């Protein structure tokens, strides 16, 4: 089946494109690509309460920390992130990275990213309201790391 959205959602330097939404898979899975520019430091460390995530490198490399273990995610490589495990990523390299994320079951959708983007956009270039971002995260099944 075809993807249900081709919209690009921008959160600061990060660009997200859903390739499969929950409605299309009967709730089994969601999948999205995200672009992370070179030098980008992105989402706060967090865990997922009720779903697993698998990240697959498409272009460039991401530095991914899962449960305190740091790895480079290169094209053709995958990292599995079980629910409840704290993780974080950034792009400390010199090349932009593109990654595919697969969430099972499909509980994370575009609304989460749209809501975070709205909080970041409201900061007008200043630091975003971290409490507001944490509230969005919790509403969508993510738990910010302490």
mmCIF file of N, CA, C and O in Angstrom, residues 6-41:
data_model
loop_
_atom_site.group_PDB
_atom_site.id
_atom_site.type_symbol
_atom_site.label_atom_id
_atom_site.label_comp_id
_atom_site.label_asym_id
_atom_site.label_seq_id
_atom_site.Cartn_x
_atom_site.Cartn_y
_atom_site.Cartn_z
ATOM 1 N N UNK A 6 3.128 12.545 2.328
ATOM 2 C CA UNK A 6 4.436 12.834 1.746
ATOM 3 C C UNK A 6 4.949 14.167 2.274
ATOM 4 O O UNK A 6 5.945 14.683 1.798
ATOM 5 N N UNK A 7 4.272 14.687 3.274
ATOM 6 C CA UNK A 7 4.630 15.967 3.864
ATOM 7 C C UNK A 7 6.002 15.899 4.530
ATOM 8 O O UNK A 7 6.389 14.871 5.085
ATOM 9 N N UNK A 8 6.732 17.001 4.448
ATOM 10 C CA UNK A 8 7.989 17.131 5.181
ATOM 11 C C UNK A 8 7.707 17.915 6.447
ATOM 12 O O UNK A 8 7.144 19.006 6.389
ATOM 13 N N UNK A 9 8.074 17.339 7.573
ATOM 14 C CA UNK A 9 7.904 18.004 8.861
ATOM 15 C C UNK A 9 9.295 18.446 9.305
ATOM 16 O O UNK A 9 10.204 17.621 9.400
ATOM 17 N N UNK A 10 9.443 19.732 9.579
ATOM 18 C CA UNK A 10 10.751 20.285 9.974
ATOM 19 C C UNK A 10 10.733 20.648 11.450
ATOM 20 O O UNK A 10 9.859 21.373 11.908
ATOM 21 N N UNK A 11 11.722 20.108 12.152
ATOM 22 C CA UNK A 11 11.908 20.438 13.565
ATOM 23 C C UNK A 11 13.349 20.911 13.692
ATOM 24 O O UNK A 11 14.279 20.107 13.708
ATOM 25 N N UNK A 12 13.530 22.221 13.759
ATOM 26 C CA UNK A 12 14.890 22.749 13.762
ATOM 27 C C UNK A 12 15.609 22.276 12.514
ATOM 28 O O UNK A 12 15.135 22.468 11.398
ATOM 29 N N UNK A 13 16.726 21.574 12.691
ATOM 30 C CA UNK A 13 17.522 21.089 11.577
ATOM 31 C C UNK A 13 17.032 19.755 11.023
ATOM 32 O O UNK A 13 17.437 19.336 9.953
ATOM 33 N N UNK A 14 16.166 19.083 11.739
ATOM 34 C CA UNK A 14 15.709 17.746 11.370
ATOM 35 C C UNK A 14 14.527 17.826 10.398
ATOM 36 O O UNK A 14 13.641 18.656 10.572
ATOM 37 N N UNK A 15 14.517 16.948 9.381
ATOM 38 C CA UNK A 15 13.405 16.867 8.430
ATOM 39 C C UNK A 15 12.880 15.435 8.452
ATOM 40 O O UNK A 15 13.656 14.483 8.295
ATOM 41 N N UNK A 16 11.565 15.279 8.652
ATOM 42 C CA UNK A 16 10.943 13.956 8.773
ATOM 43 C C UNK A 16 9.923 13.779 7.661
ATOM 44 O O UNK A 16 9.140 14.699 7.373
ATOM 45 N N UNK A 17 9.916 12.582 7.032
ATOM 46 C CA UNK A 17 8.946 12.222 6.002
ATOM 47 C C UNK A 17 8.412 10.828 6.317
ATOM 48 O O UNK A 17 9.179 9.861 6.301
ATOM 49 N N UNK A 18 7.127 10.709 6.586
ATOM 50 C CA UNK A 18 6.544 9.393 6.831
ATOM 51 C C UNK A 18 6.386 8.650 5.518
ATOM 52 O O UNK A 18 5.919 9.210 4.528
ATOM 53 N N UNK A 19 6.796 7.402 5.517
ATOM 54 C CA UNK A 19 6.627 6.549 4.333
ATOM 55 C C UNK A 19 5.547 5.496 4.569
ATOM 56 O O UNK A 19 5.057 4.891 3.619
ATOM 57 N N UNK A 20 5.170 5.285 5.836
ATOM 58 C CA UNK A 20 4.090 4.355 6.175
ATOM 59 C C UNK A 20 3.483 4.789 7.504
ATOM 60 O O UNK A 20 4.196 4.904 8.499
ATOM 61 N N UNK A 21 2.182 5.042 7.493
ATOM 62 C CA UNK A 21 1.501 5.442 8.718
ATOM 63 C C UNK A 21 0.700 4.282 9.290
ATOM 64 O O UNK A 21 0.399 3.305 8.598
ATOM 65 N N UNK A 22 0.347 4.403 10.532
ATOM 66 C CA UNK A 22 -0.349 3.355 11.268
ATOM 67 C C UNK A 22 -1.646 2.918 10.586
ATOM 68 O O UNK A 22 -1.955 1.735 10.533
ATOM 69 N N UNK A 23 -2.387 3.874 10.066
ATOM 70 C CA UNK A 23 -3.662 3.548 9.429
ATOM 71 C C UNK A 23 -3.469 2.613 8.235
ATOM 72 O O UNK A 23 -4.306 1.760 7.959
ATOM 73 N N UNK A 24 -2.371 2.769 7.531
ATOM 74 C CA UNK A 24 -2.092 1.952 6.351
ATOM 75 C C UNK A 24 -1.721 0.524 6.736
ATOM 76 O O UNK A 24 -2.004 -0.419 6.001
ATOM 77 N N UNK A 25 -1.103 0.357 7.899
ATOM 78 C CA UNK A 25 -0.634 -0.968 8.326
ATOM 79 C C UNK A 25 -1.564 -1.630 9.336
ATOM 80 O O UNK A 25 -1.195 -2.650 9.928
ATOM 81 N N UNK A 26 -2.725 -1.064 9.553
ATOM 82 C CA UNK A 26 -3.627 -1.614 10.562
ATOM 83 C C UNK A 26 -3.070 -1.500 11.968
ATOM 84 O O UNK A 26 -3.383 -2.314 12.834
ATOM 85 N N UNK A 27 -2.197 -0.505 12.194
ATOM 86 C CA UNK A 27 -1.619 -0.283 13.514
ATOM 87 C C UNK A 27 -0.365 -1.084 13.805
ATOM 88 O O UNK A 27 0.232 -0.951 14.867
ATOM 89 N N UNK A 28 0.048 -1.911 12.850
ATOM 90 C CA UNK A 28 1.200 -2.783 13.090
ATOM 91 C C UNK A 28 2.529 -2.046 13.088
ATOM 92 O O UNK A 28 3.439 -2.391 13.839
ATOM 93 N N UNK A 29 2.669 -1.022 12.257
ATOM 94 C CA UNK A 29 3.974 -0.391 12.073
ATOM 95 C C UNK A 29 3.803 1.013 11.504
ATOM 96 O O UNK A 29 2.824 1.302 10.817
ATOM 97 N N UNK A 30 4.756 1.891 11.837
ATOM 98 C CA UNK A 30 4.927 3.150 11.130
ATOM 99 C C UNK A 30 6.382 3.215 10.708
ATOM 100 O O UNK A 30 7.259 2.599 11.329
ATOM 101 N N UNK A 31 6.639 3.947 9.637
ATOM 102 C CA UNK A 31 8.015 4.100 9.158
ATOM 103 C C UNK A 31 8.180 5.518 8.626
ATOM 104 O O UNK A 31 7.295 6.050 7.960
ATOM 105 N N UNK A 32 9.322 6.101 8.955
ATOM 106 C CA UNK A 32 9.604 7.445 8.464
ATOM 107 C C UNK A 32 11.103 7.593 8.210
ATOM 108 O O UNK A 32 11.925 6.960 8.857
ATOM 109 N N UNK A 33 11.421 8.413 7.227
ATOM 110 C CA UNK A 33 12.805 8.803 6.969
ATOM 111 C C UNK A 33 13.047 10.116 7.684
ATOM 112 O O UNK A 33 12.133 10.940 7.805
ATOM 113 N N UNK A 34 14.274 10.302 8.149
ATOM 114 C CA UNK A 34 14.624 11.614 8.681
ATOM 115 C C UNK A 34 16.027 11.992 8.241
ATOM 116 O O UNK A 34 16.914 11.160 8.132
ATOM 117 N N UNK A 35 16.165 13.280 7.926
ATOM 118 C CA UNK A 35 17.439 13.854 7.498
ATOM 119 C C UNK A 35 18.042 14.600 8.673
ATOM 120 O O UNK A 35 17.353 15.387 9.328
ATOM 121 N N UNK A 36 19.327 14.348 8.928
ATOM 122 C CA UNK A 36 20.040 15.000 10.008
ATOM 123 C C UNK A 36 21.291 15.643 9.425
ATOM 124 O O UNK A 36 22.223 14.945 9.026
ATOM 125 N N UNK A 37 21.324 16.976 9.336
ATOM 126 C CA UNK A 37 22.488 17.642 8.753
ATOM 127 C C UNK A 37 23.765 17.400 9.555
ATOM 128 O O UNK A 37 23.719 17.126 10.760
ATOM 129 N N UNK A 38 24.887 17.504 8.864
ATOM 130 C CA UNK A 38 26.189 17.382 9.520
ATOM 131 C C UNK A 38 26.268 18.359 10.688
ATOM 132 O O UNK A 38 25.832 19.504 10.582
ATOM 133 N N UNK A 39 26.791 17.881 11.802
ATOM 134 C CA UNK A 39 26.974 18.721 12.974
ATOM 135 C C UNK A 39 25.730 18.908 13.829
ATOM 136 O O UNK A 39 25.786 19.556 14.869
ATOM 137 N N UNK A 40 24.603 18.341 13.407
ATOM 138 C CA UNK A 40 23.355 18.546 14.152
ATOM 139 C C UNK A 40 23.344 17.766 15.459
ATOM 140 O O UNK A 40 23.770 16.628 15.527
ATOM 141 N N UNK A 41 22.867 18.434 16.492
ATOM 142 C CA UNK A 41 22.606 17.804 17.782
ATOM 143 C C UNK A 41 21.094 17.839 17.931
ATOM 144 O O UNK A 41 20.490 18.892 17.932
#
